[in-house]
Every structure is written in structure tokens, then in C-alpha cells.
Tab-separated table of C-alpha atoms and ligand atoms in Angstrom:
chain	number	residue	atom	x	y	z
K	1	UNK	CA	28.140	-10.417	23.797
K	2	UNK	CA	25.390	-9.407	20.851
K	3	UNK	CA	25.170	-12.012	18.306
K	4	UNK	CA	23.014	-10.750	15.323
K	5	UNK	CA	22.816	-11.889	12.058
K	6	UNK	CA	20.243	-11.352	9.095
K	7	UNK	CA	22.330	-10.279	5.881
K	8	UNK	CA	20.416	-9.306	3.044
K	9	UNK	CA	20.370	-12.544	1.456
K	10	UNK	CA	18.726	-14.040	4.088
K	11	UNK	CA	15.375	-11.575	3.395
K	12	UNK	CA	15.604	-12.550	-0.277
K	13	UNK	CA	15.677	-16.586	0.885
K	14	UNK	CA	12.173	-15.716	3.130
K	15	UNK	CA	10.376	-14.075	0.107
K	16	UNK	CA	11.833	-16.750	-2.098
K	17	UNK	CA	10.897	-19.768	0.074
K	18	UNK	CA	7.033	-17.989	0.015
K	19	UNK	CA	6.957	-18.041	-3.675
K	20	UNK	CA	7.869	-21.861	-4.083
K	21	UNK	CA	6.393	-23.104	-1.029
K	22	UNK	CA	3.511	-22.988	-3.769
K	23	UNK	CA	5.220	-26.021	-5.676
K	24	UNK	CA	6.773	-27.815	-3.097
K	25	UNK	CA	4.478	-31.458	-1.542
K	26	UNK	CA	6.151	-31.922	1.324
K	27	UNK	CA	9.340	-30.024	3.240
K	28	UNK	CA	12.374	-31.813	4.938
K	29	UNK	CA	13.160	-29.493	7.634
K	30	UNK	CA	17.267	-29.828	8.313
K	31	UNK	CA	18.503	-29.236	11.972
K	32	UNK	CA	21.812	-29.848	13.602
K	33	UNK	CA	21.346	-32.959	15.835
K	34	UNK	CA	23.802	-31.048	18.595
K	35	UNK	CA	21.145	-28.259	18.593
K	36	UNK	CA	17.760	-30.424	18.295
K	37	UNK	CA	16.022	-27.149	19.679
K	38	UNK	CA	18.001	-24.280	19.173
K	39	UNK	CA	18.962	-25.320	15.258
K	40	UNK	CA	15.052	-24.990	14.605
K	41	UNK	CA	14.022	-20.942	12.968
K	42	UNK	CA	10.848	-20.225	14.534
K	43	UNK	CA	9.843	-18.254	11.716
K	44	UNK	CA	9.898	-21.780	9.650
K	45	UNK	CA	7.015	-22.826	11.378
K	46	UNK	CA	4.537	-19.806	10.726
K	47	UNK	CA	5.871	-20.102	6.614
K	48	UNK	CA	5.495	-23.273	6.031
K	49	UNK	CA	1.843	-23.646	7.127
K	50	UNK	CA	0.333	-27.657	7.205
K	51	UNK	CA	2.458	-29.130	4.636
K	52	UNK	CA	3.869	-32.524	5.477
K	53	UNK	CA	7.341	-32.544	7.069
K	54	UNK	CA	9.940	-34.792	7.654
K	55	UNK	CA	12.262	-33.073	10.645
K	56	UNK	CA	15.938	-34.223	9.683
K	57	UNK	CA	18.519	-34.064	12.771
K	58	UNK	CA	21.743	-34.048	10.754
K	59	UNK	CA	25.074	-34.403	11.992
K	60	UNK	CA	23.947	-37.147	14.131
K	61	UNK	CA	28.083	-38.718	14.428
K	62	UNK	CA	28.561	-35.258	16.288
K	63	UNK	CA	26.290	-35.446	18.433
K	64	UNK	CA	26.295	-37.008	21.820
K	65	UNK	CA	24.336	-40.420	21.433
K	66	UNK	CA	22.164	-40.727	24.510
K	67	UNK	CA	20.188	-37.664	23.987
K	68	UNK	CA	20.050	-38.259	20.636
K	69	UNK	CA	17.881	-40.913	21.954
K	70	UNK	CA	16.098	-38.440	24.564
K	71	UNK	CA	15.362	-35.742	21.761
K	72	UNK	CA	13.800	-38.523	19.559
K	73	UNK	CA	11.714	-39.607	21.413
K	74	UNK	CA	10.539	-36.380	22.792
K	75	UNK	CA	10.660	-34.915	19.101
K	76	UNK	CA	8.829	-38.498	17.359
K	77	UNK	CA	5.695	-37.065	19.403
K	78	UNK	CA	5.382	-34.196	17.483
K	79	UNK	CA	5.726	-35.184	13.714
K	80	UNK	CA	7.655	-37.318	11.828
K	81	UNK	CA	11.652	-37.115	12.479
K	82	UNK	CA	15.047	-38.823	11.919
K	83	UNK	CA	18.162	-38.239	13.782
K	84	UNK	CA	21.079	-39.207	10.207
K	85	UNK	CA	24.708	-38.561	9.480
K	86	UNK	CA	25.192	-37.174	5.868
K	87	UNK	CA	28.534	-37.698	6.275
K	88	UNK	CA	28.788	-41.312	7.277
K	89	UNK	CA	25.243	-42.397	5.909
K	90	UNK	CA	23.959	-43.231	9.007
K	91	UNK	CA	19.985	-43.353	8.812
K	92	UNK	CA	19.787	-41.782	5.215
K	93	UNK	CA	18.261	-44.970	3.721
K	94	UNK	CA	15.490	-44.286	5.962
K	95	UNK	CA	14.597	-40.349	4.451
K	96	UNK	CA	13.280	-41.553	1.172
K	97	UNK	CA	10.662	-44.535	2.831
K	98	UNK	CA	9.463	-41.776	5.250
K	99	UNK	CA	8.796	-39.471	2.785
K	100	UNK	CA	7.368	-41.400	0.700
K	101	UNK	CA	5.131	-42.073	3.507
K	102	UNK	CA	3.863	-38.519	3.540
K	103	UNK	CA	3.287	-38.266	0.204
K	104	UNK	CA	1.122	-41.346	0.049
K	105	UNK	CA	-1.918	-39.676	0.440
K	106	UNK	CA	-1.913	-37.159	-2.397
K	107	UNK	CA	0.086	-39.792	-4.670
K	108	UNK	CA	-3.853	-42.131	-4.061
K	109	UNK	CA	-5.699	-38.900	-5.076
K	110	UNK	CA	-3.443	-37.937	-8.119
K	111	UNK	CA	-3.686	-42.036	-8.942
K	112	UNK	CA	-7.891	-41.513	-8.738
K	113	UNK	CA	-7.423	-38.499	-11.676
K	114	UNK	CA	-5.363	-40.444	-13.239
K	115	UNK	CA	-2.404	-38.184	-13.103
K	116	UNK	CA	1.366	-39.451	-12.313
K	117	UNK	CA	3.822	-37.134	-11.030
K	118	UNK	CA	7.455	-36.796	-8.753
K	119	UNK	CA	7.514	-35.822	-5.075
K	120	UNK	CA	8.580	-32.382	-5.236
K	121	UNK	CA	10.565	-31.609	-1.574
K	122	UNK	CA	11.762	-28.700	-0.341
K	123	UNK	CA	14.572	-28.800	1.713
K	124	UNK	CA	14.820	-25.697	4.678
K	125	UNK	CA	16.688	-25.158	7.193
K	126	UNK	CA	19.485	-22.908	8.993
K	127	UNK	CA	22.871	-22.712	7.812
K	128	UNK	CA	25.618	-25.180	7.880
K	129	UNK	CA	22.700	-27.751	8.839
K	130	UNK	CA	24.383	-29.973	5.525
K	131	UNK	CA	20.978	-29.084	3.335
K	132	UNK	CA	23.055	-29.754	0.193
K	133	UNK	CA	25.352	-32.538	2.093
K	134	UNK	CA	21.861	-34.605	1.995
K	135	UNK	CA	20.901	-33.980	-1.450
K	136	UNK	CA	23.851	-34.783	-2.502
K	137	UNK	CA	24.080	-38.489	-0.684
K	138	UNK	CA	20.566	-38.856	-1.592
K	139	UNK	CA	21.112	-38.019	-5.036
K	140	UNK	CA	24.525	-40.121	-5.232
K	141	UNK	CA	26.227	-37.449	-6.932
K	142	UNK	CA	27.741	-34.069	-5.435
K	143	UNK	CA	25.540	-31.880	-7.506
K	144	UNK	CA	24.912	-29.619	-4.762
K	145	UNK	CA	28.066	-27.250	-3.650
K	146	UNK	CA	28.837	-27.464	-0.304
K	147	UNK	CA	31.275	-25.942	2.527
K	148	UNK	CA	31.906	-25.920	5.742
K	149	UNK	CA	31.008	-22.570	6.706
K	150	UNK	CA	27.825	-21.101	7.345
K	151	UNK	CA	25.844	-19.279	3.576
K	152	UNK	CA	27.454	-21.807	1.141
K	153	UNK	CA	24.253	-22.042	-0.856
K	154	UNK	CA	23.099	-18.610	-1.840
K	155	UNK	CA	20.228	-19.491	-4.791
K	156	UNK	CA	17.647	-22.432	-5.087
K	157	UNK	CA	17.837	-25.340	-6.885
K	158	UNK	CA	16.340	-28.206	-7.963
K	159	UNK	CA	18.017	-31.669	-8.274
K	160	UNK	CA	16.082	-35.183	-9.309
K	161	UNK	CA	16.530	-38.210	-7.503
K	162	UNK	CA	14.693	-40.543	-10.040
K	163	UNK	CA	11.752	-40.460	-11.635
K	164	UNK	CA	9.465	-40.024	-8.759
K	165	UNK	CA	11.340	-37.460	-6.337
K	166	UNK	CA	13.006	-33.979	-6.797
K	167	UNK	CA	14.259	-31.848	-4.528
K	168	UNK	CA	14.994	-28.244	-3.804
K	169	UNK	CA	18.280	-26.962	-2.484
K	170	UNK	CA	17.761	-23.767	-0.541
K	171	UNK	CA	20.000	-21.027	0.934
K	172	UNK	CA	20.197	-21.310	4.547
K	173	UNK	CA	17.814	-18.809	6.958
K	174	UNK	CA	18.203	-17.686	10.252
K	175	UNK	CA	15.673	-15.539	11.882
K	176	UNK	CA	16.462	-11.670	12.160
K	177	UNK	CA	17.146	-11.755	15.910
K	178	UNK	CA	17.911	-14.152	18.573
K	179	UNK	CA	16.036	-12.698	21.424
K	180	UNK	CA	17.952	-15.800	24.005
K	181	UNK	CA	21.142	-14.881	23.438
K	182	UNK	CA	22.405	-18.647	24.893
K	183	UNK	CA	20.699	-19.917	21.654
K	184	UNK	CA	22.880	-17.673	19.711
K	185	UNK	CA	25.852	-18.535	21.347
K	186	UNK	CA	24.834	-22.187	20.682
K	187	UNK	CA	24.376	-21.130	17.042
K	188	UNK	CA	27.231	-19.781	16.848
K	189	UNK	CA	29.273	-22.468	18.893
K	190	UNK	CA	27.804	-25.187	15.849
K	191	UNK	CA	29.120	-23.014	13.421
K	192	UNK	CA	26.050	-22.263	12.060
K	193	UNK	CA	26.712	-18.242	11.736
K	194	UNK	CA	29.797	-16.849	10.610
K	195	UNK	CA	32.586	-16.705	13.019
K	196	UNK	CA	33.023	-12.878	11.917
K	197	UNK	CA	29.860	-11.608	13.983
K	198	UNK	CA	30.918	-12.349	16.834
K	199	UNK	CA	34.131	-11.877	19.671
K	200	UNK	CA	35.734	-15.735	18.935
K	201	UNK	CA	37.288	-15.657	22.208
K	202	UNK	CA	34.725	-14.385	24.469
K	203	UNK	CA	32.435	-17.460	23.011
K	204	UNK	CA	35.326	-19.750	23.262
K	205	UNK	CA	35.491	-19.064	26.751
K	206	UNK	CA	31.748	-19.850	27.533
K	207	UNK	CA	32.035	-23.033	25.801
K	208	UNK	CA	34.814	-23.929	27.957
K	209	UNK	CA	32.849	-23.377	30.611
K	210	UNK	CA	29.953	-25.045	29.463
K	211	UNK	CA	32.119	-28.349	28.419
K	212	UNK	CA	33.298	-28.525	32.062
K	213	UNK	CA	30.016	-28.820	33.155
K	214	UNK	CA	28.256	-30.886	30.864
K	215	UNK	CA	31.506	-33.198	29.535
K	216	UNK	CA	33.685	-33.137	32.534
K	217	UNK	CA	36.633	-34.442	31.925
K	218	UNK	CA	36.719	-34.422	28.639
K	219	UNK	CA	39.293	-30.995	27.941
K	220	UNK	CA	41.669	-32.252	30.142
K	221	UNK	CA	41.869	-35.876	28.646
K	222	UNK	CA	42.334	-34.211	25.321
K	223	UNK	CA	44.127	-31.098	25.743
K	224	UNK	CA	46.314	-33.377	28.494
K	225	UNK	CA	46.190	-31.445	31.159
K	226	UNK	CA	45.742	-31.763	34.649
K	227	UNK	CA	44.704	-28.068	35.512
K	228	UNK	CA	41.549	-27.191	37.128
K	229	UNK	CA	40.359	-24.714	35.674
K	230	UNK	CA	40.831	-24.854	31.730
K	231	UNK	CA	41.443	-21.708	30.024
K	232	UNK	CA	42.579	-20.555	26.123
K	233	UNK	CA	45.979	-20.229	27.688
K	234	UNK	CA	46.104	-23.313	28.586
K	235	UNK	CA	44.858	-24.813	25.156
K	236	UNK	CA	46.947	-22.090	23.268
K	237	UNK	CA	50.377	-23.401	25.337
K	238	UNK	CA	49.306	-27.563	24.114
K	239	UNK	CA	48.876	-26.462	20.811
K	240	UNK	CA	51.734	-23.914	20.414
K	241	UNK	CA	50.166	-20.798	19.952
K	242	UNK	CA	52.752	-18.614	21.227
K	243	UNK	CA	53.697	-14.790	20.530
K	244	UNK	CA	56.622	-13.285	20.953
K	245	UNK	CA	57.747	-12.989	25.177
K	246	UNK	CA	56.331	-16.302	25.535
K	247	UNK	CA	52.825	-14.931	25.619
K	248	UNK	CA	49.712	-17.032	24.055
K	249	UNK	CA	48.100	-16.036	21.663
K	250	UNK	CA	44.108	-16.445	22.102
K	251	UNK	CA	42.677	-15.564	19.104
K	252	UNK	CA	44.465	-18.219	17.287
K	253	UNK	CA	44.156	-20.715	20.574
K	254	UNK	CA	40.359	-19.714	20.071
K	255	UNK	CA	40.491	-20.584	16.470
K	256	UNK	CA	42.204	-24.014	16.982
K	257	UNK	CA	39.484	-24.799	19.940
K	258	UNK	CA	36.821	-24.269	17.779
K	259	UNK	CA	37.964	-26.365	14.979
K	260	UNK	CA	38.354	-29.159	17.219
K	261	UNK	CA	34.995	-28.967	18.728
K	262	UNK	CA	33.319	-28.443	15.575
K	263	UNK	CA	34.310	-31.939	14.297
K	264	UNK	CA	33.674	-33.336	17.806
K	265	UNK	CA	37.425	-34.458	18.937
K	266	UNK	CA	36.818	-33.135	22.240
K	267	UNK	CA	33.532	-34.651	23.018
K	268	UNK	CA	30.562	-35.215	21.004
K	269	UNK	CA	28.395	-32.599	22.421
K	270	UNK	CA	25.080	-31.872	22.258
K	271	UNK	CA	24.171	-28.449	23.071
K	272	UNK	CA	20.427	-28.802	24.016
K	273	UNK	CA	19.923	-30.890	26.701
K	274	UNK	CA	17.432	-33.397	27.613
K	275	UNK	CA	17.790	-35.185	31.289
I	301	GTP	N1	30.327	-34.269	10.663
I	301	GTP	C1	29.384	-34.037	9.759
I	301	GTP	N2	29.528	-33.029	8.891
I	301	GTP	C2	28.545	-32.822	7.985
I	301	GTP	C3	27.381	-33.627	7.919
I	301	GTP	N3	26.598	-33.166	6.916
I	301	GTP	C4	27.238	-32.112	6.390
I	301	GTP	N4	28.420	-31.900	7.020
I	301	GTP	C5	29.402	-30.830	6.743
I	301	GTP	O1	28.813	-29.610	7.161
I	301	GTP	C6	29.219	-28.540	6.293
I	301	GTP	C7	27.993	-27.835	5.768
I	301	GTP	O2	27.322	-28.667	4.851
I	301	GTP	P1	26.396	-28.067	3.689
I	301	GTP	O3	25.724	-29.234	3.047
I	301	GTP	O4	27.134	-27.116	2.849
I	301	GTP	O5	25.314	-27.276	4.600
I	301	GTP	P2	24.093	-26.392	4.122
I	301	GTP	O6	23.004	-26.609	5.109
I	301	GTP	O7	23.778	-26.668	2.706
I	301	GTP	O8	24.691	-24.943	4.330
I	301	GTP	P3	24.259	-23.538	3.640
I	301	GTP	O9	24.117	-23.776	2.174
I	301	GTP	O10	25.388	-22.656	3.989
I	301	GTP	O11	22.985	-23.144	4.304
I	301	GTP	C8	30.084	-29.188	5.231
I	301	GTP	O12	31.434	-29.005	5.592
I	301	GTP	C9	29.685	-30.646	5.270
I	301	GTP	O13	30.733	-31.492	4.855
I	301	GTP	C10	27.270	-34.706	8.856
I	301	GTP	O14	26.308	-35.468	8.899
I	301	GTP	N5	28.297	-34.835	9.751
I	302	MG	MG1	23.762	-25.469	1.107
């Protein structure tokens, strides 16, 4: 299974982000705590050059705890990051502090010219990482339109904090092709590319697979069965996905499955793995 995905809009967000890197102090990188490696664009790192960055691991309540912990501390080696829940506001009181942090250097040198003047940070990352989800809870107010699906935020934006911060809301980017095509399925098991691209139940099935490896155990407690070997019939029959002669239907059995791992009521999975 190909999964490829570069729309149009996504070219447009890579010239754009160019053009007001030029404004921007320092960049909060967003990636999905599930995916501390894979949720990363490699083509971030060549744009953005040596401005300070704060690496945000979002999504932290869906993740699987313990290698949160592994990833951070691997990760804290390289550059500033935080592993925070937008959602639940775990660890967001500690984004503005850090980068705050970051900009204390060039906040002394503006203060020696006499000059006074806001943060300005740019917020990047891949799709569905909750970019706007942040602002917003950083802001306090849902200024920022969000959605859970991946392209939600098509144009920039900038939104204040107070006096000395603002921020920019950006579109989403993935890179044009994802040569490892297990970090695409990982993509697109996060839901962090649209569930169009690709054959639902063909990656449904691989993530089956994968969960009875890495979180054994866990389908069968949830989908309450005893069965061996765990299949979309066998989640299609618990959740009553049935066409007519009694057969299941998969597609929708796929559907269901991914909604439930999505918001982590099978397990709270992380993708990458650190042992
Ligand atoms: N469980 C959980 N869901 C989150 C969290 N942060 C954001 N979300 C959800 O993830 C979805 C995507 O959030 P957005 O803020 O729209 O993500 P984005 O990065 O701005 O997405 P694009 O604009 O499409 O690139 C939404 O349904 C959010 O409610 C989080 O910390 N935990
Ligand atoms: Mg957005």
C-alpha cells in the first residue's frame, strides 16, 4: 500500500512559511507525542535554519506514558522539548516560561537599543498535530478553528497572547513523499493524512497486527473477545457491522476501529518506540 500525499496547498504553506520565517523569533515545532519521530517533516529542519525552537509533543493523554518518558529524555538532548496535552492542559503552563527562555537573549540586546517588542512565534508542524488546539489554550480563547481531521487550517494567522507574545497559526505540511512507507502508515494510523489516500482496511489490518505485538492484550480486553487472532470481522461482529447474509462489513468495522484508536480507548499507543 502507497501512501502519498502533497496537495497543492501544502507547496503554497512551504513558500509561505519561507517568506515569514523572516518575522518570526523563535518556532514551536508541534509533533504528535504517539509519533515522537515519525510526526517530525524532515524538510522542517533544512527551512527553518538556527532559529530557536521549542519541540512540542502534543497529544501527550494519547500517548503511552513510559516512553513518553524514554522519548524525552532521548529528545531533551537535542534541544529544548515538552511532551503537553492541549486537550487536558497537561504541561501547557510550562510552553510560555520555556519560550520565554529562548527569547531571553535577543529580548537583553533589544533592551541595550532601547527597543521593546512581543515574541513573535511561529507555530509548524504536520497536520492534525493540534497547532491551533495550542494557540487556542494558550491564548484562552478559541480564536483559532480547529477539527479533527487532517488540513483544518488552510491560511496563516496571527493571534496575541498579551502584550509581549504573538503567535502564528500555520497550515499543516507534510513532506512530498514518504520514502519508509511504515512512517506513512504511522501517519496515517494518527490521523494525520486524510483517511481518503489510502485503502482504510488494508491499514486497519496492519495496525491490528501491530497492537498485538506491542499492546497485547489489549483488543481482546476491549473488543471482549477471546479469539487469537483478531481480525475486522471480529471487531465488525462486537460492534454490529453487519450486511445483509450475515456478512461483516469491513469498511465500516475499519471505520469504527479507527475511531476508537484515534482517541486511545483501546490502548494508549505510541507508535515510535523506544526500549
Ligand atoms: N486527545 C487530544 N486531542 C487533541 C489534542 N490537541 C488537539 N487535539 C484534537 O486534534 C484535532 C486537531 O487539532 P487542530 O488544532 O485542528 O490541529 P492542527 O495541527 O491545527 O491541524 P491542521 O490545521 O489541520 O494542520 C482536533 O480534533 C483537536 O481537538 C490533545 O492534546 N489531545
Ligand atoms: Mg490548524
Amino acid at each position: 500500500m502507497d501512501i502519498q500525499w502533497f496537495p497543492g496547498h501544502m507547496t503554497k504553506t512551504k513558500r509561505q512559511l519561507l517568506e515569514q520565517l523572516k518575522w518570526v523569533d523563535v518556532i514551536i515545532e508541534t509533533g504528535d507525542a504517539r509519533l515522537p519521530l515519525s510526526s517530525r517533516n524532515p524538510l522542517l529542519r533544512e527551512l527553518l535554519g538556527a532559529k530557536p525552537k521549542l519541540l512540542v509533543l502534543n497529544k501527550a493523554d494519547l500517548a503511552d506514558e513510559d516512553q513518553t518518558g524514554k522519548w524525552l529524555k532521548k529528545l531533551e538532548q537535542e534541544g529544548p522539548v515538552l511532551a503537553v496535552s492541549a486537550s487536558t492542559g497537561a504541561g501547557m503552563k510550562k510552553i510560555i516560561p520555556m519560550l520565554e527562555e529562548l527569547m531571553a537573549e535577543k529580548w537583553q540586546k533589544l533592551a541595550e537599543k532601547g527597543i521593546k517588542k512581543p515574541i513573535r512565534v511561529m507555530v509548524v508542524g504536520i497536520p492534525n498535530t493540534g497547532k491551533s488546539t495550542i494557540i487556542n489554550t494558550l491564548t484562552g480563547r478559541a480564536q483559532a478553528r480547529t477539527g479533527n481531521k487532517p488540513g483544518v487550517t488552510r491560511g496563516s494567522q496571527w493571534l496575541r497572547i498579551h502584550g509581549r507574545i504573538e503567535l502564528l497559526d500555520t497550515p499543516g505540511m507534510l513532506w512530498p513523499k514518504f520514502d519508509d512507507q511504515i512512517i506513512g502508515r504511522k501517519l496515517a494510523a494518527s490521523g494525520a493524512v486524510r483517511d481518503e489516500v489510502f485503502d482504510l482496511e488494508e491499514l486497519a489490518q496492519w495496525l491490528i497486527a501491530w497492537l498485538q505485538t506491542n499492546y497485547q492484550g489489549a483488543l481482546n480486553k476491549y473488543y471482549k473477545t477471546e479469539q487469537e487472532e483478531i481480525n475486522l470481522e471480529t471487531i465488525g461482529k462486537e460492534r454490529g457491522c453487519l450486511i445483509s447474509g450475515g456478512r461483516v462489513d469491513t469498511l465500516k468495522a475499519a471505520q469504527i476501529f479507527f475511531r476508537e484508536f484515534r482517541s486511545a480507548k483501546i490502548a494508549r499507543a505510541t507508535l515510535d518506540r523506544l526500549e
